[in-house]
CSV table of C-alpha atoms in Angstrom, one decimal:
chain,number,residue,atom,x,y,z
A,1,UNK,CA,108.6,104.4,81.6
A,2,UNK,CA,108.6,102.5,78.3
A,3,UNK,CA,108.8,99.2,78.0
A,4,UNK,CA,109.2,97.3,74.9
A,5,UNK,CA,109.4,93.5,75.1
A,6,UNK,CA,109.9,90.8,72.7
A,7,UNK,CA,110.0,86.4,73.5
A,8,UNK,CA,112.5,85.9,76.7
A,9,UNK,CA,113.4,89.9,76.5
A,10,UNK,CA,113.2,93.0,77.1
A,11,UNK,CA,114.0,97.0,76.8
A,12,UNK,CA,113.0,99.1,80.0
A,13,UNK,CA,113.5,102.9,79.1
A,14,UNK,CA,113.1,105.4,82.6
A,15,UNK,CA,114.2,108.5,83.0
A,16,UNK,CA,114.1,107.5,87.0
A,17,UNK,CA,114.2,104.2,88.6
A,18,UNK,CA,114.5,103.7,92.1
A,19,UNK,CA,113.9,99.7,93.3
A,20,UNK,CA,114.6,98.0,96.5
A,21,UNK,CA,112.9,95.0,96.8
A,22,UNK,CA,115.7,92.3,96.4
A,23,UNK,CA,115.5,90.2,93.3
A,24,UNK,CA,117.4,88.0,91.0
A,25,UNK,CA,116.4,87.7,87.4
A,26,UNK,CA,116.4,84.7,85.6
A,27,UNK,CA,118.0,86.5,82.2
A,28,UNK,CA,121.3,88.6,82.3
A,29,UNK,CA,120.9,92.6,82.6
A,30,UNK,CA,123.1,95.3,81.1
A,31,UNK,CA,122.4,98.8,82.6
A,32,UNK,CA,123.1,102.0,80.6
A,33,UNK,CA,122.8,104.9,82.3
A,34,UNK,CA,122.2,107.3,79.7
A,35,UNK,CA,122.2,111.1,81.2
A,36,UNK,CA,123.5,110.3,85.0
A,37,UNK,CA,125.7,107.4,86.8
A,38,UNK,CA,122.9,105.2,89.0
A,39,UNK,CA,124.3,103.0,92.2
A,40,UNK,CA,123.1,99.6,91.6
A,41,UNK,CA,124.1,97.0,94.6
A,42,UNK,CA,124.7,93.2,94.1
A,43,UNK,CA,125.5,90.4,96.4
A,44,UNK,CA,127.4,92.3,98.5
A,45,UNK,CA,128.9,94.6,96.6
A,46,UNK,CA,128.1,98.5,95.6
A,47,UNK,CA,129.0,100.5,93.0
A,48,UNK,CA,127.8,103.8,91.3
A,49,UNK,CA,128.7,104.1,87.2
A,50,UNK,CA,126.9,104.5,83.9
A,51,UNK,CA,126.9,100.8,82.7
A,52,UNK,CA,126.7,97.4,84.5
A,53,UNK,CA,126.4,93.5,83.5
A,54,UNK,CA,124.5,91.5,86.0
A,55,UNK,CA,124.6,87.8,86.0
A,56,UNK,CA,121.7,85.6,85.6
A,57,UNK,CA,119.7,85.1,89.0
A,58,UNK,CA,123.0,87.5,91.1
A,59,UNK,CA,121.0,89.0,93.9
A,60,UNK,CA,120.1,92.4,93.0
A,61,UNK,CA,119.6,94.5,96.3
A,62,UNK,CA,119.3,97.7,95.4
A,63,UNK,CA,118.8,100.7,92.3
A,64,UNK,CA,119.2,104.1,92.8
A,65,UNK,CA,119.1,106.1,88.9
A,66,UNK,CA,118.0,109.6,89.4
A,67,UNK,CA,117.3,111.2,86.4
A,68,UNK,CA,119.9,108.9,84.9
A,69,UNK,CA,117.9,108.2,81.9
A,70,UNK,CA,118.2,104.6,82.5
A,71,UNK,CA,118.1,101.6,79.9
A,72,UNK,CA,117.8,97.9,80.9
A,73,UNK,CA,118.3,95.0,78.7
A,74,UNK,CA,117.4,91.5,79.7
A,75,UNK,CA,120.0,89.5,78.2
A,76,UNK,CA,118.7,85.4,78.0
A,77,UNK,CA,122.2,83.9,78.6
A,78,UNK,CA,121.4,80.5,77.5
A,79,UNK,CA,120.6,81.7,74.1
A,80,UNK,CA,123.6,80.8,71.8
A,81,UNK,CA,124.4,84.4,70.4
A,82,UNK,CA,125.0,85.3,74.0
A,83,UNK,CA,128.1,83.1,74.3
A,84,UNK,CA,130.2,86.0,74.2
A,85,UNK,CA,128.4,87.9,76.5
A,86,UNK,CA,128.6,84.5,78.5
A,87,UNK,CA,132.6,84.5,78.4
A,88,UNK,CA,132.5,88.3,79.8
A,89,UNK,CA,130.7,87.2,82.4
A,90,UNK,CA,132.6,83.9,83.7
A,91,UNK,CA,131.6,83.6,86.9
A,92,UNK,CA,131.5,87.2,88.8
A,93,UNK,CA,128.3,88.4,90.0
A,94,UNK,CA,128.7,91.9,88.9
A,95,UNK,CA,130.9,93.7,86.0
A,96,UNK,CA,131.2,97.5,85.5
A,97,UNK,CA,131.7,98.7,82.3
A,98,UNK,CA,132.9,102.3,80.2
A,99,UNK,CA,130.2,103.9,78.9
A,100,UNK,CA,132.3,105.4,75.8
A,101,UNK,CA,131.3,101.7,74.9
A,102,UNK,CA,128.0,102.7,74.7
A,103,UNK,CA,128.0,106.3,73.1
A,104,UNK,CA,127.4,105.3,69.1
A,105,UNK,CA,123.8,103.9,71.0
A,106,UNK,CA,123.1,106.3,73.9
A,107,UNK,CA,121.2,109.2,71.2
A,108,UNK,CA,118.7,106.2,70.2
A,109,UNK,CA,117.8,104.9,73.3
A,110,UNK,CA,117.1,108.6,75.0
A,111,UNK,CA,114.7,108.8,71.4
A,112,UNK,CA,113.2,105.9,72.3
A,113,UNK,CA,112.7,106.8,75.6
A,114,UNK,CA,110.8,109.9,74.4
A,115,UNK,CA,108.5,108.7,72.0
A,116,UNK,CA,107.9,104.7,70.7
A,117,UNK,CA,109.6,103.9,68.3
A,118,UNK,CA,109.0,100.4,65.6
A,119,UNK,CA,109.6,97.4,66.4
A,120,UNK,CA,112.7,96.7,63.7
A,121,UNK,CA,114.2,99.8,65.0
A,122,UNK,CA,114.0,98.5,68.4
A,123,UNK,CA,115.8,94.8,67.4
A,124,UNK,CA,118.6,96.7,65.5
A,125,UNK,CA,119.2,99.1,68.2
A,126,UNK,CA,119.6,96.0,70.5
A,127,UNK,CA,121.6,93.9,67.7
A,128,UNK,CA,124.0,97.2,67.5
A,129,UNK,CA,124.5,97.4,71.6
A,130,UNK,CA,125.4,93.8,71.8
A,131,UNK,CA,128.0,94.3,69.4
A,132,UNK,CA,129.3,97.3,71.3
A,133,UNK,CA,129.0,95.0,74.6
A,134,UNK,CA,130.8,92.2,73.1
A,135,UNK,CA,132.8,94.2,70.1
A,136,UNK,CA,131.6,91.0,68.0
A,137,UNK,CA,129.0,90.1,65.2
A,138,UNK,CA,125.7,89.7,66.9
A,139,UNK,CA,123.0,87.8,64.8
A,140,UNK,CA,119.6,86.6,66.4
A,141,UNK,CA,119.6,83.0,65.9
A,142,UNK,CA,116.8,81.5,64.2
A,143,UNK,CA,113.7,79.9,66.0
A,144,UNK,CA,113.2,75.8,65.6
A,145,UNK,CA,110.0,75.6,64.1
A,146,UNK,CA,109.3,73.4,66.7
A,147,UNK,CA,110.0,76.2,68.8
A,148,UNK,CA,107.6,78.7,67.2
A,149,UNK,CA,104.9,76.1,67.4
A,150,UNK,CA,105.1,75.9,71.8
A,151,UNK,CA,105.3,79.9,71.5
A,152,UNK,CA,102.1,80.0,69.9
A,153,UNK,CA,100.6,77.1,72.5
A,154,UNK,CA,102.0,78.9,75.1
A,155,UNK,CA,100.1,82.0,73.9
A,156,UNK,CA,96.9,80.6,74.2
A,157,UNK,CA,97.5,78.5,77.3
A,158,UNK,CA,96.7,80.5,80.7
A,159,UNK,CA,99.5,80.0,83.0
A,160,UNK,CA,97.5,77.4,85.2
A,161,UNK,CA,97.1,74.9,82.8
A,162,UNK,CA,100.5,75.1,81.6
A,163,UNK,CA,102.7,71.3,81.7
A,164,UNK,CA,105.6,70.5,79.7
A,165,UNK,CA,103.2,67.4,78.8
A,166,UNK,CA,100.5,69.3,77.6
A,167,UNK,CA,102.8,71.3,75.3
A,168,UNK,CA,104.9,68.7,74.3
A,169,UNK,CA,101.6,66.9,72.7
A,170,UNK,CA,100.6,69.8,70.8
A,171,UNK,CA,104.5,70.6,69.2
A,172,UNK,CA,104.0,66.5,68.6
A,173,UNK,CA,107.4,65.9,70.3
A,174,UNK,CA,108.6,63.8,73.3
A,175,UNK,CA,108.1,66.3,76.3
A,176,UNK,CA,112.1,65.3,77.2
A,177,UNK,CA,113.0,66.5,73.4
A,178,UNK,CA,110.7,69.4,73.4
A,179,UNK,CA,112.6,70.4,77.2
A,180,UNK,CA,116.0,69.9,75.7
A,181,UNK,CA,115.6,72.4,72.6
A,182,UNK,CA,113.2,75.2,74.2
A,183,UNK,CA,115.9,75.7,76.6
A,184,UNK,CA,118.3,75.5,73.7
A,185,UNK,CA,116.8,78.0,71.9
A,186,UNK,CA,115.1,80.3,74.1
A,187,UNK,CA,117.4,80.5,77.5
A,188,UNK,CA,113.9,79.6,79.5
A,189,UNK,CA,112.5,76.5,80.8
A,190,UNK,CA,108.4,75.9,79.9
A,191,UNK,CA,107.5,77.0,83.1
A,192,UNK,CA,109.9,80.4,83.3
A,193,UNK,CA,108.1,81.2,79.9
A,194,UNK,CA,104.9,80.7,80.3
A,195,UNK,CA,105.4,83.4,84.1
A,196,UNK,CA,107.2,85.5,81.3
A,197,UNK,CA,104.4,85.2,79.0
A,198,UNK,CA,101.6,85.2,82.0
A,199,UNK,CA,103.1,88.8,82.9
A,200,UNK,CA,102.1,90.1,79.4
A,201,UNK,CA,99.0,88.6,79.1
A,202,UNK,CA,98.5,90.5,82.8
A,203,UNK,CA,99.3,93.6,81.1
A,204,UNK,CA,96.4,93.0,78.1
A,205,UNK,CA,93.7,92.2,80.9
A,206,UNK,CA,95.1,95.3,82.9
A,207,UNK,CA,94.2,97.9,80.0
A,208,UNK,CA,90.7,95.9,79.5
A,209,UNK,CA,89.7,97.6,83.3
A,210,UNK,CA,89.4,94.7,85.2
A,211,UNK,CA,90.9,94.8,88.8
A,212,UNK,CA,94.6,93.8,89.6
A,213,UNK,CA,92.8,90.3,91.0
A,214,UNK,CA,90.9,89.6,88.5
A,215,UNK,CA,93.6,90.3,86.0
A,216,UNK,CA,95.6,88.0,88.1
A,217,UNK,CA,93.0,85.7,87.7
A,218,UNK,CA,92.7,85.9,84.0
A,219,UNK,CA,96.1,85.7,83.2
A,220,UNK,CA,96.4,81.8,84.8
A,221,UNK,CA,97.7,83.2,88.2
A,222,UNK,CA,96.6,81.1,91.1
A,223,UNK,CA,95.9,84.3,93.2
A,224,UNK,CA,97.4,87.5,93.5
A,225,UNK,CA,100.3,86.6,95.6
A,226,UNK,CA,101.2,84.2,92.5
A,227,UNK,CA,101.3,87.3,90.4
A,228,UNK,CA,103.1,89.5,92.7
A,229,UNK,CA,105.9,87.0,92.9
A,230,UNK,CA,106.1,86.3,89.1
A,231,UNK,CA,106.1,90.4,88.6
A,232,UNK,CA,108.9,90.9,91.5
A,233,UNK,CA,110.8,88.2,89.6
A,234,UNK,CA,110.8,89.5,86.2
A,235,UNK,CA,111.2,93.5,87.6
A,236,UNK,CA,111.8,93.7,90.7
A,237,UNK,CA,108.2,95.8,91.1
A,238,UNK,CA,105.1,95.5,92.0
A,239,UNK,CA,102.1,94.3,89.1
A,240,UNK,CA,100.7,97.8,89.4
A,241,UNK,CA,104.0,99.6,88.1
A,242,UNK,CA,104.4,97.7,85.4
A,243,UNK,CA,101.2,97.3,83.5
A,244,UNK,CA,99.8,100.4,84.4
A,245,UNK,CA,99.0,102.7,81.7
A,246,UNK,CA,99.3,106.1,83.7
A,247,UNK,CA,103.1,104.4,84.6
A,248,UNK,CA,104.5,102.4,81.6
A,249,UNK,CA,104.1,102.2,78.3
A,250,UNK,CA,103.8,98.7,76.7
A,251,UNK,CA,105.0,97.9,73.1
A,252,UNK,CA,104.8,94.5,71.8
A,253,UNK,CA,107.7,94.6,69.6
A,254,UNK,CA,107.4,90.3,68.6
A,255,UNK,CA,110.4,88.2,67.7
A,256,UNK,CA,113.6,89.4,65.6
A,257,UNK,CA,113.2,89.1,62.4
């Protein structure tokens, strides 16, 4: 599995990906199946197909992808280049999609399944599947300063020390101003960032050999339940899956540029 992750999003390449412990992400996910439809169960519907939209926190029961060569993108709703995706969406759980959509993309993403490719390659290839999601222009928007300043707080702040206060001070804005435009711009409250951001720092402790507790620990995790849930949230998997080197690959692709 690769996984290549950026602020408030993601790429998950598998060739397989079987999960069954119930979930529902805070970000929208689009599903490709690249080789293989996968049966993917929401609410309390089931379907099998090659491409899927899932709404924001919909509760995902159940993914069955077989050698279906599977890519995920978490789509941050909230975000306002997503509007259209937004609009698709309107208020059902669950939308299946043609894959013919997809096929301009699906050579890429079974490359970058295969070996890791750069990071601009990886925001282009995204850019270009939005615009075959939405069959409209897709253009990052551009981080608030402000904005950029809480990401790098954020960076440094383990997760247990984290308060919208305590950031607000340092990006030298009211912490009511500071709420209204991270969420703006980003799709995430403080606290769902700093889990998001938590998880990664997890992974960088995780490849330094200390033990899945203490890299709970590290990582500003009040114990290893904490962890577990924050991990189940974001993927729907345990810790151990996801930041395991002889299981996933990381890459660190940074923000759009």
């Amino acid at each position: 599995m690769t996984l290549y992750y950026w602020p408030c999003s993601l790429l998950l390449l598998a060739r397989s990906l079987l999960l069954d412990r119930p979930t529902g992400p805070l970000a929208a996910t689009l599903r490709i199946g690249c080789a293989k439809p996968y049966m993917i169960e929401v609410g309390g519907r089931r379907i099998t197909t090659r491409v899927s939209l899932v709404a924001p926190k919909a509760p995902r029961k159940r993914i069955a992808a077989i050698d279906s060569e599977i890519a995920l993108f978490y789509l941050p709703l909230d975000r306002p280049e997503y509007a259209a995706v937004r609009a698709m969406l309107a208020d059902q759980e669950l939308l299946e999609l043609p894959v013919e959509r997809f096929a301009p993309v699906i050579p890429e993403l079974r490359m970058a399944m295969r070996e890791v490719l750069p990071a601009e390659r990886i925001h282009a290839l995204v850019r270009q599947v939005m615009e075959l999601l939405t069959e409209q222009p897709f253009e990052p928007a551009t981080p608030d300063p402000r904005v950029i300043k809480a990401f790098e707080v954020l960076d440094e702040m383990p997760l247990n020390e984290v308060s919208l206060a305590a950031v607000a001070a340092q990006v030298h804005l009211s912490a009511s101003r500071l709420r209204e435009i991270f969420r703006q711009q980003t799709g995430f409250t403080i606290p769902d960032y700093a889990r998001w951001r938590a998880v990664w720092r997890a992974s960088f402790f995780w490849k330094r050999g200390l033990t899945m507790t203490e890299v709970a620990h590290r990582a500003g995790f009040h114990d290893l339940a904490h962890a577990d849930r924050a991990f189940h949230e974001l993927f729907g998997m345990n810790p151990s899956a996801v930041v395991d080197p002889k299981y996933v690959t990381l890459v660190n692709c940074g923000p759009p540029g």
